[in-house]
Amino acid sequence: MAEPAPAAGELERAAQLLRAGGLVAFPTETVYGLGADASSAAAVARLYAVKGRPADHPVIVHFADAARAFAWAREVPESARRLAARFWPGPLTLIVRRAAQVGDFLTGGQDSVGLRVPSHPLAQALLAAFGGGVAAPSANRYGRVSPTRAQHVRDDLGSDVDLVLDGGPCEVGIESTIVDCTRGAPVVLRPGGISAAQIAQALDAARDQAAPGAPGNNAAPVPRVSGSHAAHYAPLTPARLVAPHALDAQIALLGAQAGVLAFSRPDERVDFWLRMPRDPAAYAQRLYGALRELDAAGCAVLLVEAPPEAPEWQAVLDRLRRACRD
Ligand code: TXA
Ligand code: MG
């Protein structure tokens, strides 16, 4: 995939903007992030204001490599080390206990912090040029569909963002897998680009090496995950998840008012029909752009043909269930 290269000096300008407390949107392999200097309370406050995000919702901090990331952790459990070694740089966020310098303004007051080392070359270059941690939620307004192209960020945030680095379309297309490593046995809080099976496989190896009976802290409070709110990742148009066998009847009922996201060929009764790939990874990459296109078409209702209830569809199904509230 041809990616637009940043103009000479643009990366250094982006790093300077971050140092000055500015907001820089940048591509990652999952979705575009809205970045701010994670060591600056003022910069992060502006980030929350622009996103419209409640102050008690924690944000992920991004780094160029695992050594820098883990310097923000008070302790790094073996499970986190193992997962980082296996999947970083890549679409994985690890929740660990926070180090002393990690401000309440990043964690919503929680004792843990989310760390991620993205693999996108432009994210890598920006994080290396900046050197420190970059707080970055997805670069959309709170509760809306995450951006997977630079134009989506410009559409959503306009002049509220100081610079948008354009790295082309995101390869994964949905947010990172989040694994909580603070409570003994690691828990997947949000399915994503790395499957639960891949996480389990990497951890099985780690568990074999762990001292038997190592104490886990199961009494720690369950962390809040804003991505688990029902109305997250939602298109503006009411969307409905429809079983394949029920799609025809729904179309007959709604006719031209409906927009459709489906595996099958377009139906002449519907004006806005987007055909989706049968491969889960290709579907994920296309999903948010498709929801945005259907939103822009001005349909009354979006009908989304449900993918199979299979492990490889877990992350896509998670996002579709949140998107479909009708
Ligand atoms: O792929 C991604 O993860 C993208 C790119 C930009 O890295 N970022 C992203 O950030 O999706 P955001 O802020 O939209 O979602 C981060 C999720 C939220 O649901 C938040 O609650 C959770 O991570 N999170 C962050 N820190 C946490 C913590 N300490 N404990 C529990 N959940 C945390
Ligand atoms: Mg988000």
Short mmCIF file of C-alpha atoms and ligand atoms in Angstrom, two decimals:
data_model
loop_
_atom_site.label_atom_id
_atom_site.label_comp_id
_atom_site.label_asym_id
_atom_site.label_seq_id
_atom_site.Cartn_x
_atom_site.Cartn_y
_atom_site.Cartn_z
CA MET A 1 0.00 0.00 0.00
CA ALA A 2 1.55 3.34 -1.00
CA GLU A 3 1.73 5.62 2.01
CA PRO A 4 2.09 9.37 1.64
CA ALA A 5 5.51 10.25 3.06
CA PRO A 6 5.62 13.29 5.34
CA ALA A 7 7.27 16.35 3.85
CA ALA A 8 10.85 16.96 4.94
CA GLY A 9 10.91 18.59 8.35
CA GLU A 10 7.27 17.74 9.10
CA LEU A 11 8.21 15.10 11.66
CA GLU A 12 10.52 17.48 13.50
CA ARG A 13 7.77 20.12 13.40
CA ALA A 14 5.36 17.56 14.85
CA ALA A 15 7.79 16.71 17.66
CA GLN A 16 8.28 20.44 18.36
CA LEU A 17 4.52 20.97 18.50
CA LEU A 18 4.24 18.14 21.06
CA ARG A 19 7.04 19.69 23.15
CA ALA A 20 5.18 23.02 23.05
CA GLY A 21 2.00 21.44 24.40
CA GLY A 22 0.29 21.11 21.00
CA LEU A 23 -1.95 18.36 19.63
CA VAL A 24 -0.67 16.21 16.77
CA ALA A 25 -2.80 13.54 15.10
CA PHE A 26 -0.75 10.64 13.77
CA PRO A 27 -1.37 7.30 12.08
CA THR A 28 -0.93 4.00 13.89
CA GLU A 29 -1.51 0.56 12.40
CA THR A 30 -4.86 0.40 14.27
CA VAL A 31 -6.50 3.84 14.00
CA TYR A 32 -5.30 7.47 14.00
CA GLY A 33 -4.37 8.81 17.44
CA LEU A 34 -4.67 12.35 18.79
CA GLY A 35 -1.32 12.90 20.49
CA ALA A 36 -0.21 15.15 23.34
CA ASP A 37 2.89 15.21 25.57
CA ALA A 38 1.98 12.69 28.28
CA SER A 39 4.18 14.44 30.85
CA SER A 40 2.25 17.73 30.50
CA ALA A 41 -0.97 18.14 32.46
CA ALA A 42 -1.88 21.21 30.37
CA ALA A 43 -1.38 19.43 27.03
CA VAL A 44 -3.42 16.43 28.17
CA ALA A 45 -6.16 18.75 29.50
CA ARG A 46 -6.42 20.29 26.03
CA LEU A 47 -6.53 16.80 24.52
CA TYR A 48 -9.50 15.85 26.73
CA ALA A 49 -11.25 19.12 25.95
CA VAL A 50 -10.92 18.65 22.18
CA LYS A 51 -12.06 15.04 22.36
CA GLY A 52 -14.94 15.92 24.67
CA ARG A 53 -13.85 13.06 26.89
CA PRO A 54 -14.76 12.81 30.60
CA ALA A 55 -11.70 13.45 32.81
CA ASP A 56 -12.00 10.12 34.64
CA HIS A 57 -11.46 8.05 31.47
CA PRO A 58 -7.83 6.91 31.22
CA VAL A 59 -5.77 7.41 28.09
CA ILE A 60 -3.13 5.14 26.46
CA VAL A 61 0.49 6.36 26.44
CA HIS A 62 2.56 5.56 23.34
CA PHE A 63 6.31 5.00 23.12
CA ALA A 64 8.94 4.16 20.49
CA ASP A 65 10.06 1.00 22.31
CA ALA A 66 9.36 -1.30 25.25
CA ALA A 67 12.25 0.01 27.40
CA ARG A 68 10.81 3.54 27.32
CA ALA A 69 7.28 2.24 27.86
CA PHE A 70 8.12 0.12 30.89
CA ALA A 71 9.93 3.05 32.53
CA TRP A 72 6.36 4.30 33.14
CA ALA A 73 5.45 1.11 35.06
CA ARG A 74 6.06 0.58 38.77
CA GLU A 75 6.40 -3.13 38.19
CA VAL A 76 6.31 -5.19 35.02
CA PRO A 77 4.85 -8.66 35.51
CA GLU A 78 6.34 -11.53 33.53
CA SER A 79 3.10 -11.79 31.54
CA ALA A 80 3.47 -8.18 30.35
CA ARG A 81 7.11 -8.73 29.42
CA ARG A 82 6.21 -11.82 27.47
CA LEU A 83 3.36 -10.13 25.59
CA ALA A 84 5.51 -7.08 24.82
CA ALA A 85 8.35 -9.23 23.51
CA ARG A 86 5.92 -11.12 21.30
CA PHE A 87 3.64 -8.33 20.01
CA TRP A 88 5.43 -4.94 20.27
CA PRO A 89 5.68 -2.97 18.16
CA GLY A 90 2.09 -3.77 17.26
CA PRO A 91 -1.64 -3.46 18.02
CA LEU A 92 -1.42 -4.32 21.74
CA THR A 93 -1.98 -2.14 24.82
CA LEU A 94 -0.78 -3.39 28.21
CA ILE A 95 -2.31 -2.17 31.47
CA VAL A 96 0.29 -2.21 34.26
CA ARG A 97 0.72 -0.50 37.64
CA ARG A 98 1.85 3.05 37.06
CA ALA A 99 5.21 4.55 38.03
CA ALA A 100 5.36 7.58 40.34
CA GLN A 101 5.76 10.11 37.49
CA VAL A 102 2.53 9.02 35.76
CA GLY A 103 0.02 11.75 36.47
CA ASP A 104 -3.56 11.30 37.63
CA PHE A 105 -4.53 13.35 34.57
CA LEU A 106 -3.56 10.34 32.38
CA THR A 107 -5.15 7.56 34.39
CA GLY A 108 -8.35 9.12 35.66
CA GLY A 109 -6.88 8.65 39.13
CA GLN A 110 -6.43 4.89 38.73
CA ASP A 111 -3.27 3.18 39.95
CA SER A 112 -2.64 1.65 36.51
CA VAL A 113 -1.55 2.99 33.13
CA GLY A 114 -2.10 1.80 29.54
CA LEU A 115 1.12 1.48 27.50
CA ARG A 116 1.51 0.85 23.78
CA VAL A 117 4.33 0.66 21.23
CA PRO A 118 2.73 1.06 17.78
CA SER A 119 4.38 -0.35 14.65
CA HIS A 120 3.30 2.17 12.00
CA PRO A 121 6.53 3.66 10.58
CA LEU A 122 5.27 7.23 10.92
CA ALA A 123 4.19 6.67 14.55
CA GLN A 124 7.58 5.07 15.23
CA ALA A 125 9.39 8.03 13.64
CA LEU A 126 7.33 10.59 15.57
CA LEU A 127 7.74 8.80 18.90
CA ALA A 128 11.49 8.40 18.35
CA ALA A 129 11.85 12.09 17.41
CA PHE A 130 9.82 13.18 20.44
CA GLY A 131 11.57 10.75 22.79
CA GLY A 132 8.98 10.69 25.59
CA GLY A 133 5.50 9.29 26.07
CA VAL A 134 2.65 10.50 23.87
CA ALA A 135 -0.86 10.28 25.29
CA ALA A 136 -3.17 9.38 22.41
CA PRO A 137 -6.80 8.35 22.32
CA SER A 138 -8.35 7.68 18.93
CA ALA A 139 -8.51 11.00 17.05
CA ASN A 140 -12.32 11.32 16.99
CA ARG A 141 -14.80 13.13 19.20
CA TYR A 142 -15.80 11.10 22.24
CA GLY A 143 -18.09 8.16 21.49
CA ARG A 144 -17.86 8.40 17.71
CA VAL A 145 -16.32 6.06 15.15
CA SER A 146 -12.50 6.02 15.22
CA PRO A 147 -10.65 7.54 12.24
CA THR A 148 -8.73 5.22 9.89
CA ARG A 149 -7.62 7.91 7.42
CA ALA A 150 -6.13 11.39 7.84
CA GLN A 151 -9.22 12.88 6.18
CA HIS A 152 -11.46 11.33 8.87
CA VAL A 153 -9.44 13.23 11.50
CA ARG A 154 -9.74 16.50 9.60
CA ASP A 155 -13.50 15.92 9.17
CA ASP A 156 -13.95 15.30 12.91
CA LEU A 157 -11.53 17.69 14.57
CA GLY A 158 -10.87 20.42 11.98
CA SER A 159 -8.72 23.25 13.31
CA ASP A 160 -8.84 21.91 16.89
CA VAL A 161 -5.79 19.81 16.01
CA ASP A 162 -2.48 21.58 15.32
CA LEU A 163 -1.15 19.07 12.77
CA VAL A 164 -2.38 15.88 11.10
CA LEU A 165 0.37 13.53 9.90
CA ASP A 166 -0.95 11.58 6.91
CA GLY A 167 0.19 7.96 6.83
CA GLY A 168 -2.50 6.65 4.51
CA PRO A 169 -5.22 4.17 5.51
CA CYS A 170 -4.66 2.18 8.73
CA GLU A 171 -3.78 -1.45 8.18
CA VAL A 172 -5.67 -3.04 11.10
CA GLY A 173 -8.59 -0.59 11.11
CA ILE A 174 -9.91 -1.24 14.64
CA GLU A 175 -8.34 -0.35 17.99
CA SER A 176 -5.59 -2.28 19.76
CA THR A 177 -6.22 -5.33 21.92
CA ILE A 178 -6.08 -4.25 25.58
CA VAL A 179 -4.72 -6.71 28.14
CA ASP A 180 -4.85 -5.96 31.86
CA CYS A 181 -1.72 -7.35 33.55
CA THR A 182 -2.37 -5.85 37.00
CA ARG A 183 -4.63 -8.54 38.44
CA GLY A 184 -2.77 -11.82 38.45
CA ALA A 185 -3.95 -13.74 35.40
CA PRO A 186 -3.99 -11.30 32.43
CA VAL A 187 -7.44 -10.35 31.15
CA VAL A 188 -8.38 -9.13 27.66
CA LEU A 189 -10.38 -5.93 28.30
CA ARG A 190 -10.91 -5.07 24.64
CA PRO A 191 -10.55 -7.50 21.69
CA GLY A 192 -8.63 -6.03 18.77
CA GLY A 193 -5.96 -6.54 16.15
CA ILE A 194 -4.38 -9.38 18.11
CA SER A 195 -6.78 -12.23 18.82
CA ALA A 196 -7.53 -13.67 22.26
CA ALA A 197 -6.12 -16.98 20.98
CA GLN A 198 -2.80 -15.33 20.10
CA ILE A 199 -2.67 -13.71 23.56
CA ALA A 200 -3.45 -17.03 25.26
CA GLN A 201 -0.83 -18.83 23.21
CA ALA A 202 1.89 -16.34 24.14
CA LEU A 203 0.84 -16.52 27.81
CA ASP A 204 0.76 -20.32 27.95
CA ALA A 205 4.47 -20.24 27.28
CA ALA A 206 4.90 -17.59 29.99
CA ARG A 207 2.83 -19.57 32.50
CA ASP A 208 4.98 -22.65 31.98
CA GLN A 209 7.95 -20.59 33.10
CA ALA A 210 6.25 -18.86 36.05
CA ALA A 211 6.96 -19.99 39.59
CA PRO A 212 4.08 -22.25 40.65
CA GLY A 213 1.69 -20.58 43.07
CA ALA A 214 2.99 -17.05 42.39
CA PRO A 215 0.52 -14.76 44.17
CA GLY A 216 -1.84 -12.79 41.94
CA ASN A 217 -3.64 -9.72 43.24
CA ASN A 218 -7.22 -10.63 42.49
CA ALA A 219 -8.63 -8.15 44.99
CA ALA A 220 -7.69 -5.09 42.88
CA PRO A 221 -10.65 -3.03 41.64
CA VAL A 222 -11.92 -3.78 38.14
CA PRO A 223 -10.60 -1.01 35.86
CA ARG A 224 -12.98 1.15 33.92
CA VAL A 225 -12.76 0.84 30.14
CA SER A 226 -14.48 3.61 28.25
CA GLY A 227 -14.55 1.37 25.17
CA SER A 228 -16.94 -0.89 27.05
CA HIS A 229 -19.64 1.78 27.24
CA ALA A 230 -22.63 0.75 25.16
CA ALA A 231 -22.74 3.84 22.97
CA HIS A 232 -19.11 3.69 21.86
CA TYR A 233 -17.81 3.51 18.28
CA ALA A 234 -21.28 4.52 17.12
CA PRO A 235 -22.25 5.94 13.75
CA LEU A 236 -24.66 8.91 13.82
CA THR A 237 -27.36 6.96 11.98
CA PRO A 238 -29.19 4.33 14.04
CA ALA A 239 -27.66 0.97 13.10
CA ARG A 240 -29.10 -2.50 13.43
CA LEU A 241 -27.28 -5.84 13.44
CA VAL A 242 -29.32 -8.24 11.31
CA ALA A 243 -28.95 -12.03 10.98
CA PRO A 244 -28.23 -13.03 7.36
CA HIS A 245 -31.57 -14.84 6.98
CA ALA A 246 -33.48 -11.77 8.23
CA LEU A 247 -31.83 -9.21 5.95
CA ASP A 248 -34.24 -9.61 3.05
CA ALA A 249 -37.32 -9.01 5.22
CA GLN A 250 -35.76 -5.89 6.78
CA ILE A 251 -34.95 -4.51 3.33
CA ALA A 252 -38.49 -5.20 2.18
CA LEU A 253 -39.75 -3.25 5.19
CA LEU A 254 -37.43 -0.24 4.93
CA GLY A 255 -36.71 -0.05 1.18
CA ALA A 256 -34.80 3.02 0.06
CA GLN A 257 -34.60 4.43 3.61
CA ALA A 258 -32.05 1.77 4.49
CA GLY A 259 -28.28 1.74 4.04
CA VAL A 260 -26.79 -1.73 4.02
CA LEU A 261 -23.43 -3.22 5.00
CA ALA A 262 -23.46 -6.83 3.82
CA PHE A 263 -21.49 -9.75 2.41
CA SER A 264 -23.84 -10.30 -0.49
CA ARG A 265 -24.28 -8.40 -3.75
CA PRO A 266 -26.21 -5.08 -3.79
CA ASP A 267 -29.98 -5.29 -3.94
CA GLU A 268 -31.76 -2.90 -6.32
CA ARG A 269 -34.27 -1.83 -3.62
CA VAL A 270 -31.41 -0.18 -1.68
CA ASP A 271 -29.48 2.90 -2.87
CA PHE A 272 -26.57 2.70 -0.42
CA TRP A 273 -25.09 -0.75 -0.20
CA LEU A 274 -21.52 -1.47 0.80
CA ARG A 275 -20.28 -4.98 0.15
CA MET A 276 -17.95 -6.21 2.90
CA PRO A 277 -15.12 -8.76 2.69
CA ARG A 278 -15.62 -12.28 4.12
CA ASP A 279 -12.15 -12.20 5.63
CA PRO A 280 -12.29 -10.81 9.23
CA ALA A 281 -9.03 -8.84 8.99
CA ALA A 282 -10.08 -7.23 5.68
CA TYR A 283 -13.53 -6.52 7.18
CA ALA A 284 -11.96 -4.81 10.21
CA GLN A 285 -9.79 -2.64 8.01
CA ARG A 286 -12.81 -1.49 6.02
CA LEU A 287 -15.34 -1.18 8.89
CA TYR A 288 -15.01 2.38 10.23
CA GLY A 289 -14.63 3.94 6.78
CA ALA A 290 -17.76 2.07 5.69
CA LEU A 291 -19.76 3.33 8.69
CA ARG A 292 -18.64 6.87 7.89
CA GLU A 293 -19.65 6.50 4.22
CA LEU A 294 -23.07 5.19 5.15
CA ASP A 295 -23.48 7.99 7.71
CA ALA A 296 -22.71 10.56 5.02
CA ALA A 297 -25.29 9.00 2.68
CA GLY A 298 -28.14 10.24 4.89
CA CYS A 299 -30.02 6.95 5.27
CA ALA A 300 -32.63 6.63 8.04
CA VAL A 301 -31.31 3.27 9.27
CA LEU A 302 -28.17 1.22 8.71
CA LEU A 303 -28.66 -2.53 8.38
CA VAL A 304 -25.51 -4.50 9.14
CA GLU A 305 -25.47 -8.16 8.12
CA ALA A 306 -24.08 -10.04 11.14
CA PRO A 307 -20.80 -11.90 10.62
CA PRO A 308 -20.48 -15.46 11.95
CA GLU A 309 -20.21 -16.01 15.74
CA ALA A 310 -16.67 -17.36 15.45
CA PRO A 311 -13.47 -16.55 17.42
CA GLU A 312 -11.82 -14.87 14.43
CA TRP A 313 -14.74 -12.42 14.23
CA GLN A 314 -14.65 -11.52 17.95
CA ALA A 315 -13.10 -8.04 17.60
CA VAL A 316 -15.32 -7.05 14.64
CA LEU A 317 -18.46 -8.35 16.41
CA ASP A 318 -17.50 -6.36 19.52
CA ARG A 319 -17.33 -3.11 17.49
CA LEU A 320 -20.52 -3.92 15.55
CA ARG A 321 -22.49 -4.59 18.75
CA ARG A 322 -21.42 -1.20 20.10
CA ALA A 323 -22.20 0.52 16.80
CA CYS A 324 -25.65 -1.05 16.50
CA ARG A 325 -28.01 0.39 19.10
CA ASP A 326 -31.21 0.46 17.08
O1 TXA B 1 -5.48 1.28 18.95
C1 TXA B 1 -5.58 2.02 19.92
O2 TXA B 1 -5.54 1.59 21.09
C2 TXA B 1 -5.77 3.50 19.66
C3 TXA B 1 -4.48 4.06 19.05
C4 TXA B 1 -4.51 5.55 18.83
O3 TXA B 1 -3.39 3.69 19.85
N1 TXA B 1 -6.10 4.21 20.86
C5 TXA B 1 -7.30 4.10 21.45
O4 TXA B 1 -7.42 4.93 22.54
O5 TXA B 1 -8.18 3.36 21.07
P1 TXA B 1 -8.81 5.27 23.24
O6 TXA B 1 -8.47 6.29 24.26
O7 TXA B 1 -9.82 5.64 22.22
O8 TXA B 1 -9.17 3.95 23.97
C6 TXA B 1 -8.34 3.52 25.01
C7 TXA B 1 -9.01 2.54 25.89
C8 TXA B 1 -10.15 3.16 26.63
O9 TXA B 1 -11.24 2.29 26.60
C9 TXA B 1 -9.60 3.32 28.04
O10 TXA B 1 -10.59 3.28 29.02
C10 TXA B 1 -8.66 2.14 28.12
O11 TXA B 1 -8.07 2.11 26.88
N2 TXA B 1 -7.61 2.36 29.14
C11 TXA B 1 -6.60 3.25 29.09
N3 TXA B 1 -5.88 3.21 30.24
C12 TXA B 1 -6.47 2.28 31.02
C13 TXA B 1 -6.23 1.80 32.34
N4 TXA B 1 -5.25 2.27 33.09
N5 TXA B 1 -7.05 0.84 32.82
C14 TXA B 1 -8.06 0.36 32.07
N6 TXA B 1 -8.35 0.79 30.82
C15 TXA B 1 -7.58 1.75 30.31
MG MG B 2 -11.59 5.73 21.10
#
